[in-house]
Coordinates of C-alpha atoms in Angstrom, one line a residue:
Chain D
M1 CA -5.5 -201.5 168.0
P2 CA -5.4 -198.9 170.8
K3 CA -5.9 -195.3 169.6
A4 CA -4.4 -192.1 170.7
F5 CA -4.6 -188.3 170.3
L6 CA -1.7 -186.0 169.9
I7 CA -2.7 -182.5 170.9
D8 CA 0.0 -180.2 169.7
T9 CA -0.6 -177.0 171.7
T10 CA 2.1 -175.2 169.7
R11 CA -0.3 -175.2 166.7
C12 CA -3.5 -174.3 168.7
T13 CA -4.9 -170.9 168.2
A14 CA -7.6 -171.3 170.7
C15 CA -10.4 -170.9 168.1
R16 CA -12.4 -173.3 170.3
G17 CA -13.7 -175.2 167.2
C18 CA -13.0 -178.4 169.1
Q19 CA -14.9 -177.3 172.1
V20 CA -18.0 -176.3 170.1
A21 CA -17.8 -179.4 167.8
C22 CA -17.8 -181.6 170.9
K23 CA -20.8 -179.9 172.3
E24 CA -22.7 -180.0 169.1
W25 CA -21.9 -183.7 168.4
K26 CA -23.0 -184.6 171.9
N27 CA -26.0 -182.4 171.7
L28 CA -25.1 -180.9 175.0
P29 CA -27.2 -178.0 176.3
P30 CA -25.9 -174.4 176.7
V31 CA -24.5 -173.4 180.0
P32 CA -25.2 -170.0 181.6
T33 CA -21.9 -168.1 181.8
R34 CA -20.6 -164.6 182.2
Q35 CA -17.5 -162.6 181.3
T36 CA -14.8 -163.1 184.0
G37 CA -12.0 -161.2 182.4
T38 CA -10.7 -164.1 180.3
H39 CA -11.5 -165.7 177.0
Q40 CA -11.7 -169.0 178.7
N41 CA -15.4 -169.8 178.6
P42 CA -17.0 -171.5 180.4
P43 CA -14.7 -171.1 183.4
D44 CA -14.2 -174.9 183.9
L45 CA -15.3 -178.3 182.6
N46 CA -18.8 -179.0 183.6
P47 CA -21.5 -181.7 183.0
F48 CA -22.2 -180.1 179.6
N49 CA -18.7 -179.3 178.4
F50 CA -16.4 -182.3 178.1
K51 CA -13.8 -180.3 176.2
L52 CA -12.5 -176.9 177.3
V53 CA -9.8 -174.7 175.8
R54 CA -8.0 -173.2 178.8
F55 CA -6.4 -169.8 178.4
S56 CA -3.5 -168.6 180.6
E57 CA -1.4 -165.5 180.4
H58 CA 2.1 -165.2 181.6
M59 CA 4.5 -162.2 181.5
D60 CA 8.2 -162.9 181.2
K61 CA 11.0 -161.0 182.8
N62 CA 11.1 -158.6 179.8
G63 CA 7.5 -157.7 180.2
V64 CA 6.3 -159.7 177.2
V65 CA 3.0 -161.4 177.7
S66 CA 2.5 -164.9 176.2
W67 CA -0.8 -166.6 175.9
Y68 CA -1.0 -170.3 176.5
F69 CA -3.8 -172.5 175.2
F70 CA -4.7 -175.9 176.5
P71 CA -7.6 -177.9 174.9
D72 CA -8.3 -179.9 178.1
Q73 CA -10.2 -183.2 178.0
C74 CA -10.1 -186.7 179.5
R75 CA -6.7 -188.4 178.9
H76 CA -8.1 -191.9 178.5
C77 CA -5.4 -193.2 180.8
L78 CA -4.0 -196.6 179.9
A79 CA -4.5 -197.8 183.5
A80 CA -7.4 -195.5 184.4
P81 CA -7.4 -194.5 188.1
C82 CA -11.1 -193.6 187.8
K83 CA -11.9 -197.1 186.8
M84 CA -9.8 -198.5 189.6
A85 CA -11.6 -196.3 192.1
S86 CA -15.1 -197.3 191.0
S87 CA -16.9 -199.8 193.3
D88 CA -18.7 -201.5 190.4
P89 CA -16.5 -202.9 187.7
A90 CA -19.3 -202.3 185.1
A91 CA -19.6 -198.6 186.0
I92 CA -16.4 -197.6 184.1
L93 CA -15.3 -199.6 181.2
Q94 CA -12.2 -199.5 179.0
D95 CA -12.9 -200.3 175.4
E96 CA -10.5 -203.0 174.4
A97 CA -10.4 -202.1 170.7
T98 CA -9.7 -198.4 171.2
G99 CA -8.5 -197.9 174.8
A100 CA -11.4 -195.4 175.4
V101 CA -12.4 -195.1 179.0
L102 CA -16.2 -195.0 179.1
F103 CA -18.5 -194.0 181.9
T104 CA -21.8 -196.0 181.8
D105 CA -25.1 -195.3 183.4
L106 CA -24.0 -197.2 186.4
T107 CA -21.7 -194.4 187.4
A108 CA -24.8 -192.7 188.8
K109 CA -24.4 -195.1 191.8
E110 CA -20.7 -194.3 192.3
D111 CA -19.4 -191.8 194.8
F112 CA -18.7 -188.8 192.6
E113 CA -16.0 -187.3 194.8
T114 CA -14.1 -190.6 194.9
I115 CA -14.1 -190.9 191.2
R116 CA -13.2 -187.2 190.6
G117 CA -10.5 -187.4 193.3
A118 CA -9.0 -190.4 191.6
C119 CA -8.5 -188.5 188.4
P120 CA -5.1 -186.8 188.3
Y121 CA -6.4 -184.4 185.7
D122 CA -9.7 -183.5 187.5
I123 CA -11.9 -184.4 184.5
P124 CA -15.1 -186.2 185.7
R125 CA -18.2 -184.2 186.3
Q126 CA -21.6 -185.2 187.5
D127 CA -24.9 -184.6 185.6
P128 CA -27.1 -182.9 188.3
A129 CA -30.3 -184.5 187.0
S130 CA -29.3 -188.1 186.3
K131 CA -26.3 -188.2 188.8
R132 CA -24.4 -189.9 186.0
L133 CA -20.7 -189.1 185.8
V134 CA -19.7 -187.7 182.5
K135 CA -16.7 -186.8 180.4
C136 CA -15.2 -187.2 176.9
D137 CA -15.9 -190.7 175.5
M138 CA -13.4 -190.4 172.6
C139 CA -16.5 -190.0 170.4
I140 CA -16.6 -193.8 170.6
D141 CA -19.6 -193.9 168.3
R142 CA -17.6 -192.2 165.5
V143 CA -14.4 -194.0 166.2
R144 CA -16.1 -197.4 165.9
A145 CA -17.4 -196.2 162.5
N146 CA -13.9 -195.3 161.4
M147 CA -14.6 -191.6 161.8
L148 CA -12.3 -189.1 163.6
P149 CA -13.5 -187.7 166.9
M150 CA -15.3 -184.4 166.4
C151 CA -12.7 -182.3 168.1
V152 CA -10.1 -183.7 165.7
K153 CA -12.3 -183.3 162.7
S154 CA -13.0 -179.7 163.5
C155 CA -9.4 -178.6 164.1
A156 CA -8.3 -176.3 161.3
M157 CA -4.8 -175.8 162.6
G158 CA -3.6 -179.4 162.8
A159 CA -3.3 -179.2 166.5
M160 CA -5.6 -182.2 167.1
N161 CA -4.4 -185.5 165.7
F162 CA -5.9 -189.0 166.2
G163 CA -4.9 -192.4 165.0
E164 CA -3.2 -195.7 166.0
R165 CA -1.2 -195.2 169.2
D166 CA 2.1 -196.2 167.6
E167 CA 1.6 -193.7 164.8
M168 CA 0.7 -190.9 167.2
L169 CA 3.8 -191.6 169.3
K170 CA 5.9 -191.4 166.2
L171 CA 4.3 -188.1 165.2
A172 CA 4.6 -186.8 168.7
A173 CA 8.4 -187.6 168.7
A174 CA 8.8 -185.9 165.4
R175 CA 6.9 -182.8 166.5
L176 CA 8.7 -182.6 169.8
A177 CA 12.1 -182.7 168.0
A178 CA 11.0 -179.9 165.8
V179 CA 9.5 -177.7 168.6
K180 CA 12.5 -178.2 170.8
K181 CA 14.7 -176.4 168.3
T182 CA 13.0 -173.1 169.3
S183 CA 11.5 -174.1 172.7
P184 CA 14.0 -176.1 174.7
K185 CA 11.5 -176.7 177.5
A186 CA 9.1 -178.5 175.1
Q187 CA 7.8 -181.9 176.3
L188 CA 5.2 -184.5 175.9
L189 CA 2.9 -184.9 178.9
N190 CA 2.6 -188.4 180.5
S191 CA 2.9 -190.0 177.0
D192 CA 3.6 -193.4 178.5
D193 CA 0.5 -193.4 180.7
V194 CA -2.3 -191.7 178.6
A195 CA -4.0 -192.0 175.2
V196 CA -4.3 -188.2 174.9
I197 CA -0.8 -186.9 174.6
F198 CA -0.2 -183.2 174.9
L199 CA 2.8 -181.5 173.4
V200 CA 3.6 -178.2 175.3
A201 CA 6.4 -175.8 174.5
D202 CA 6.9 -174.6 178.1
D203 CA 6.4 -175.5 181.7
P204 CA 3.2 -177.5 181.9
L205 CA 2.0 -175.6 184.9
K206 CA 1.9 -172.4 182.8
Y207 CA -0.8 -174.1 180.8
H208 CA -3.0 -175.5 183.5
K209 CA -2.5 -176.7 187.0
N210 CA -3.6 -180.2 186.0
A211 CA -2.0 -180.4 182.6
M212 CA 0.4 -183.1 183.8
A213 CA 0.0 -185.8 186.4
E214 CA 2.9 -185.8 188.9
A215 CA 2.8 -189.5 189.0
I216 CA -0.3 -191.5 188.4
Q217 CA -0.9 -193.6 191.5
P218 CA -3.3 -196.5 191.0
M219 CA -5.2 -195.4 194.1
T220 CA -4.6 -193.0 197.0
R221 CA -5.2 -194.2 200.5
K222 CA -8.4 -192.2 200.7
Q223 CA -9.6 -193.8 197.5
F224 CA -8.6 -197.2 198.6
M225 CA -10.6 -196.8 201.8
A226 CA -13.5 -195.4 199.9
K227 CA -13.5 -198.4 197.6
A228 CA -13.2 -200.8 200.4
I229 CA -16.2 -199.5 202.2
S230 CA -18.3 -198.7 199.2
P231 CA -20.2 -202.1 199.2
L232 CA -21.0 -201.5 202.9
R233 CA -22.1 -198.0 202.0
R234 CA -24.4 -199.3 199.2
I235 CA -25.9 -201.9 201.5
G236 CA -26.4 -199.2 204.1
G237 CA -28.0 -197.0 201.5
Q238 CA -30.4 -199.8 200.5
T239 CA -31.3 -200.5 204.1
V240 CA -32.0 -196.8 204.8
G241 CA -33.8 -196.4 201.5
Chain A
M1 CA 0.6 -186.7 144.6
P2 CA -0.6 -187.6 148.1
S3 CA 2.3 -188.6 150.4
E4 CA 1.1 -192.1 151.3
T5 CA 3.6 -194.8 152.0
A6 CA 3.9 -197.8 149.7
P7 CA 1.4 -200.5 150.4
A8 CA 2.5 -203.0 152.9
P9 CA 2.7 -206.7 152.2
T10 CA -0.6 -206.9 154.1
A11 CA -2.4 -205.1 151.3
S12 CA -4.6 -208.2 150.6
R13 CA -5.6 -208.3 154.3
H14 CA -6.4 -204.6 154.3
I15 CA -8.7 -205.2 151.3
E16 CA -10.4 -208.1 153.1
A17 CA -10.8 -206.2 156.3
D18 CA -12.3 -203.2 154.5
A19 CA -14.6 -205.6 152.6
A20 CA -15.7 -207.2 155.9
R21 CA -16.6 -203.8 157.2
L22 CA -18.5 -202.9 154.1
R23 CA -20.4 -206.2 154.3
R24 CA -21.5 -205.3 157.8
E25 CA -22.5 -201.8 156.8
V26 CA -24.2 -202.6 153.5
P27 CA -25.4 -206.2 153.6
A28 CA -27.1 -205.8 150.2
L29 CA -23.7 -205.7 148.6
S30 CA -22.7 -209.1 149.9
S31 CA -23.0 -210.9 146.6
V32 CA -20.9 -208.3 144.7
I33 CA -18.4 -208.4 147.5
D34 CA -18.2 -212.2 147.3
C35 CA -17.5 -212.0 143.6
F36 CA -15.0 -209.2 143.4
V37 CA -13.1 -209.0 146.7
P38 CA -11.2 -212.3 146.2
V39 CA -10.1 -211.0 142.8
L40 CA -9.0 -207.6 144.3
A41 CA -7.1 -209.4 147.1
A42 CA -5.4 -211.7 144.5
Q43 CA -4.5 -208.6 142.5
A44 CA -3.0 -206.9 145.6
G45 CA -0.9 -210.0 146.1
V46 CA 0.4 -209.9 142.5
R47 CA 1.1 -206.2 142.9
E48 CA 3.4 -207.1 145.8
E49 CA 5.2 -209.9 144.0
A50 CA 5.6 -208.4 140.5
P51 CA 9.0 -207.0 139.6
G52 CA 7.8 -203.6 138.7
W53 CA 9.8 -201.4 136.4
T54 CA 13.0 -203.2 135.5
G55 CA 16.3 -201.5 134.4
P56 CA 16.9 -197.8 134.3
L57 CA 13.9 -195.5 134.9
P58 CA 12.8 -193.4 131.9
A59 CA 14.4 -190.0 131.6
R60 CA 12.4 -187.3 133.3
D61 CA 11.9 -184.3 131.1
E62 CA 10.5 -181.6 133.3
A63 CA 9.8 -179.2 130.5
R64 CA 7.7 -181.7 128.6
L65 CA 5.9 -182.8 131.8
C66 CA 5.1 -179.3 132.7
A67 CA 3.8 -178.8 129.2
G68 CA 1.3 -181.6 129.7
E69 CA 3.1 -184.5 128.1
F70 CA 2.7 -187.6 130.3
L71 CA 5.8 -189.6 131.3
L72 CA 5.3 -192.7 129.1
S73 CA 3.8 -190.8 126.2
G74 CA 6.6 -191.9 123.8
S75 CA 7.2 -195.4 125.1
G76 CA 4.3 -196.9 127.1
F77 CA 4.7 -199.4 129.9
Q78 CA 7.3 -202.2 129.8
D79 CA 6.1 -205.5 128.3
I80 CA 4.0 -207.3 130.9
A81 CA 3.9 -210.6 128.9
P82 CA 6.8 -212.2 130.9
C83 CA 4.9 -211.6 134.2
L84 CA 1.6 -213.0 132.9
P85 CA 2.2 -216.6 134.1
L86 CA 2.6 -215.3 137.7
A87 CA -0.6 -213.1 137.4
A88 CA -2.5 -216.0 135.7
A89 CA -1.5 -218.5 138.5
R90 CA -2.7 -216.1 141.2
I91 CA -5.7 -214.4 139.6
L92 CA -7.4 -216.8 137.2
P93 CA -8.3 -219.6 139.7
V94 CA -9.8 -216.9 142.0
M95 CA -11.7 -215.5 139.1
A96 CA -13.0 -218.9 138.1
A97 CA -14.3 -219.5 141.6
S98 CA -15.8 -216.0 141.7
F99 CA -17.5 -216.2 138.3
P100 CA -18.7 -219.8 137.9
A101 CA -20.3 -218.9 134.5
L102 CA -16.9 -218.0 133.1
A103 CA -15.0 -220.8 134.9
R104 CA -14.6 -223.1 131.9
Q105 CA -13.1 -220.3 129.7
L106 CA -10.9 -219.0 132.5
T107 CA -9.6 -222.5 133.1
A108 CA -8.9 -222.8 129.4
L109 CA -7.0 -219.5 129.4
Q110 CA -5.0 -220.6 132.4
A111 CA -4.1 -223.8 130.7
A112 CA -3.1 -222.0 127.5
L113 CA -0.8 -219.7 129.5
R114 CA 0.9 -222.7 131.1
G115 CA 1.9 -224.3 127.8
P116 CA 5.3 -224.0 126.1
D117 CA 3.7 -221.9 123.3
A118 CA 1.8 -219.7 125.7
P119 CA 0.2 -216.8 123.8
L120 CA 1.6 -214.3 126.3
A121 CA 2.0 -211.5 123.9
A122 CA -1.6 -212.0 122.6
V123 CA -3.0 -212.0 126.1
A124 CA -1.0 -209.0 127.0
A125 CA -2.4 -207.2 123.9
A126 CA -5.9 -208.3 124.9
A127 CA -5.7 -206.2 128.0
F128 CA -5.7 -203.1 125.8
S129 CA -7.4 -204.3 122.6
P130 CA -9.4 -207.4 123.2
D131 CA -10.7 -207.6 119.7
R132 CA -7.3 -208.0 118.2
A133 CA -6.3 -211.2 120.2
A134 CA -7.7 -214.7 120.2
V135 CA -7.2 -217.7 122.5
P136 CA -9.0 -221.0 121.5
G137 CA -11.9 -221.7 123.7
V138 CA -12.1 -218.2 125.2
S139 CA -14.4 -215.5 123.9
P140 CA -13.0 -212.0 123.1
E141 CA -15.1 -210.6 126.0
V142 CA -13.9 -213.0 128.6
L143 CA -10.3 -212.8 127.3
G144 CA -10.4 -209.0 127.5
F145 CA -11.9 -209.0 131.0
A146 CA -9.4 -211.6 132.3
A147 CA -6.5 -210.0 130.6
R148 CA -7.3 -206.6 132.1
Q149 CA -7.6 -208.1 135.6
M150 CA -4.2 -209.8 135.2
A151 CA -2.5 -206.7 133.6
K152 CA -3.8 -204.2 136.1
P153 CA -1.6 -205.1 139.1
L154 CA 1.5 -205.5 136.9
L155 CA 1.0 -202.0 135.4
E156 CA 0.3 -200.6 138.9
R157 CA 3.5 -202.1 140.2
Q158 CA 5.4 -200.5 137.3
A159 CA 3.7 -197.1 137.9
R160 CA 4.6 -197.3 141.6
D161 CA 8.3 -197.3 140.7
L162 CA 7.7 -194.4 138.3
A163 CA 5.7 -192.3 140.7
P164 CA 8.8 -190.4 142.1
L165 CA 9.5 -189.1 138.6
V166 CA 6.2 -187.1 138.6
Q167 CA 6.0 -186.6 142.3
D168 CA 6.7 -182.8 142.4
I169 CA 5.5 -181.8 139.0
P170 CA 2.6 -179.4 139.2
W171 CA 0.4 -181.6 137.1
R172 CA -3.2 -180.4 137.1
R173 CA -4.5 -182.3 134.0
T174 CA -7.5 -184.6 133.6
F175 CA -5.3 -187.5 132.5
C176 CA -2.6 -189.5 134.3
P177 CA 0.9 -188.0 134.5
V178 CA 2.4 -191.5 134.1
C179 CA 0.4 -193.3 131.4
G180 CA -2.1 -190.7 130.2
D181 CA -5.2 -192.6 131.0
A182 CA -8.4 -191.1 132.5
P183 CA -9.2 -191.2 136.2
A184 CA -11.7 -193.8 137.4
F185 CA -11.9 -192.6 141.0
T186 CA -11.2 -189.5 143.0
R187 CA -10.4 -188.9 146.7
M188 CA -10.5 -185.9 149.0
L189 CA -7.5 -186.3 151.3
R190 CA -6.3 -184.2 154.1
V191 CA -2.6 -183.8 153.6
Q192 CA -0.6 -183.0 156.8
D193 CA 1.6 -180.0 156.2
E194 CA 3.6 -177.6 158.4
A195 CA 1.6 -174.5 157.3
E196 CA 1.1 -172.1 160.2
Y197 CA -2.2 -170.9 158.8
I198 CA -5.7 -172.3 158.9
T199 CA -6.2 -175.1 156.4
G200 CA -9.4 -176.3 154.9
H201 CA -11.2 -179.2 156.4
G202 CA -12.0 -180.8 153.1
G203 CA -8.4 -181.5 152.0
H204 CA -7.2 -181.7 148.4
R205 CA -8.8 -183.6 145.6
F206 CA -6.8 -186.3 143.9
L207 CA -7.7 -188.2 140.7
R208 CA -6.7 -191.8 140.5
C209 CA -5.7 -193.4 137.2
A210 CA -8.0 -196.1 135.9
T211 CA -5.0 -198.1 134.5
C212 CA -2.1 -197.6 136.8
E213 CA -3.6 -196.1 140.0
T214 CA -1.2 -193.1 140.0
E215 CA -2.8 -190.3 141.9
W216 CA -2.5 -186.6 141.1
R217 CA -3.9 -183.4 142.5
Y218 CA -6.7 -181.7 140.7
K219 CA -9.1 -178.8 141.2
R220 CA -11.9 -179.5 143.6
I221 CA -14.6 -177.8 141.5
S222 CA -14.0 -179.0 137.9
C223 CA -15.2 -181.9 135.9
P224 CA -12.3 -184.3 135.3
K225 CA -13.7 -185.2 131.9
C226 CA -14.7 -181.9 130.2
G227 CA -13.2 -179.3 132.6
N228 CA -16.5 -177.6 133.3
E229 CA -16.2 -175.3 136.3
E230 CA -19.7 -173.8 136.3
P231 CA -21.0 -174.5 139.8
A232 CA -24.6 -174.6 138.6
R233 CA -23.8 -177.5 136.3
L234 CA -21.8 -179.5 138.8
S235 CA -23.6 -181.5 141.5
V236 CA -23.0 -184.3 143.9
M237 CA -25.0 -187.5 144.5
H238 CA -24.7 -189.4 147.8
A239 CA -26.7 -191.9 149.8
E240 CA -28.3 -191.1 153.1
G241 CA -26.1 -192.2 156.0
R242 CA -23.0 -192.4 153.8
P243 CA -22.1 -188.8 152.9
F244 CA -18.4 -189.6 152.5
E245 CA -19.2 -191.6 149.3
R246 CA -20.4 -189.6 146.5
L247 CA -20.6 -189.2 142.7
D248 CA -19.4 -185.9 141.3
V249 CA -21.8 -185.3 138.4
C250 CA -21.2 -182.9 135.5
E251 CA -24.4 -181.7 133.7
A252 CA -22.3 -180.3 130.9
C253 CA -21.0 -183.7 129.7
N254 CA -23.5 -186.0 131.5
T255 CA -20.7 -187.8 133.2
Y256 CA -20.1 -188.9 136.8
C257 CA -16.9 -189.8 138.7
L258 CA -16.7 -191.7 142.0
C259 CA -15.4 -189.6 144.9
L260 CA -14.5 -190.7 148.4
D261 CA -14.3 -187.9 150.9
C262 CA -11.6 -189.1 153.4
A263 CA -11.6 -186.0 155.6
E264 CA -13.3 -187.7 158.5
F265 CA -11.7 -191.1 158.3
I266 CA -9.3 -192.5 160.8
A267 CA -8.1 -195.3 158.5
I268 CA -8.4 -194.5 154.8
P269 CA -10.4 -197.3 153.1
D270 CA -8.9 -199.2 150.2
P271 CA -10.0 -197.3 147.0
A272 CA -11.2 -200.4 145.2
I273 CA -13.5 -201.3 148.1
A274 CA -14.7 -197.7 148.4
A275 CA -15.5 -197.8 144.7
L276 CA -17.4 -201.0 145.1
A277 CA -19.4 -199.5 147.9
M278 CA -20.7 -196.9 145.5
L279 CA -22.4 -199.4 143.2
P280 CA -25.9 -198.4 144.4
L281 CA -25.0 -194.8 143.6
E282 CA -23.8 -195.7 140.2
M283 CA -27.0 -197.5 139.5
R284 CA -29.0 -194.4 140.5
A285 CA -26.8 -192.2 138.2
R286 CA -27.2 -194.6 135.3
E287 CA -31.0 -194.5 135.7
Q288 CA -30.8 -190.7 135.6
G289 CA -28.9 -190.9 132.3
Y290 CA -25.4 -190.2 133.4
A291 CA -22.4 -192.2 132.1
P292 CA -19.3 -193.1 134.1
L293 CA -16.1 -191.4 133.3
V294 CA -14.5 -194.9 133.5
A295 CA -16.6 -197.9 134.3
Q296 CA -15.6 -200.1 137.2
P297 CA -15.4 -203.9 136.6
W298 CA -18.6 -204.4 138.6
S299 CA -20.5 -201.6 137.0
A300 CA -19.4 -202.1 133.4
S301 CA -22.5 -204.1 132.6
L302 CA -25.0 -201.7 134.1
E303 CA -27.4 -200.3 131.6
R304 CA -25.9 -197.6 129.5
P305 CA -27.8 -194.3 129.4
A306 CA -29.7 -193.5 126.3
A307 CA -27.7 -191.5 123.8

């Protein structure tokens, strides 16, 4: 049974419990960072932060400033463009039971920019040491053991939800209807295409420039060409090496 | 009460799927699983087929309930005797296959329940007082064991119909709000609410009735037998690698109660399978001199602690 997240940003207080819990469960090392005038920290996803609560401030016409929180992560697309863009079918897998999109060690041989460019949400990052591509794996070890992903377990506000896809879609529809009463612009982001469904109360661009995919294209022309020549590139690499 | 939907007709399959998972995770329990899971699955089937509470529901007296008087305190459950042939046909053959040493007696009991003069009332009584009933060719112990297994799903089905009558009563007692029996199992459940404040990760604690499986909310730190709330005299036993299964132990009354912490689960395991998974913990607790609040069918014969 495919699984899904519902991330209800209207309930998120940006405590970053999910961000820290992800890092702890994955035993990811600390990342040097500095104050840049925002509570968003680190500034972006990186090879050691697969989950990031993005902060955005917007002032309305009355001078009232609103804070928007967006717990960004891999969307585990139902038809994953990163998987389509990979040259080796074994490099990026989609777990049949859960729908999780999983990067394997073989991603180290993939062209990082091609895979990253294929993602409409700009999620993949590359480990500088191993050259492996990395991102959220839905806590597949936990999910296979019937345990909630760490980010969901750690959420004290009920913003993060996880379960069977049909149940999450029902919950999403119910929450959307409730939120719309006070926020008419509320919407679910790409709910037909992804396994990580965000509920936002306002224009998605106010949350994050990649909060929503305009339209998920299976492959851009550039990615298609990159994929087409990747076997040649690898042969060339072997010859040179 | 936790807001769970009524079990689907697939309850038996749910039990079998959870049992298959448990078998993979704890192979040492395979023989116990082989014995009891077919019985649990058959009971789930009977629970779905049984008529439940027939006729008008009992009157709900909120004042008496709030004063601690359980719903059926004056009347008890409806007579289950008419439903025993259904339960016997579904459950006794499965029990006979699961417990070969009892097969002859269980077959005799099934035959007796099929006859024109079936001792339905006596067998129904045996579920509660095995010493007061007799069926030829069946020992009182086997009769009591079999009668309880047949009666359980019938009573649970009645209680399911009665649950709405106690749903919103602030019942915080150590006994069941429907039938007054003690809890045999407890669960920590995260209940989704619309609160706009931070909620605890652990969820609420629910006690589960040994007789009718009604669940009600209870204090997290309090012995469900004696009410002891001294933290120094309440402890938890769990096995390495399975922290979600635990025994809540009270040093004041030397009692333990099974507890499943569901806070991290995606799918909540069937309570009976979860209880079965805790058999090794129960053995440890008995060795240390603790007694169960209510014994499970598979743990009833474990050595009793010295008085």
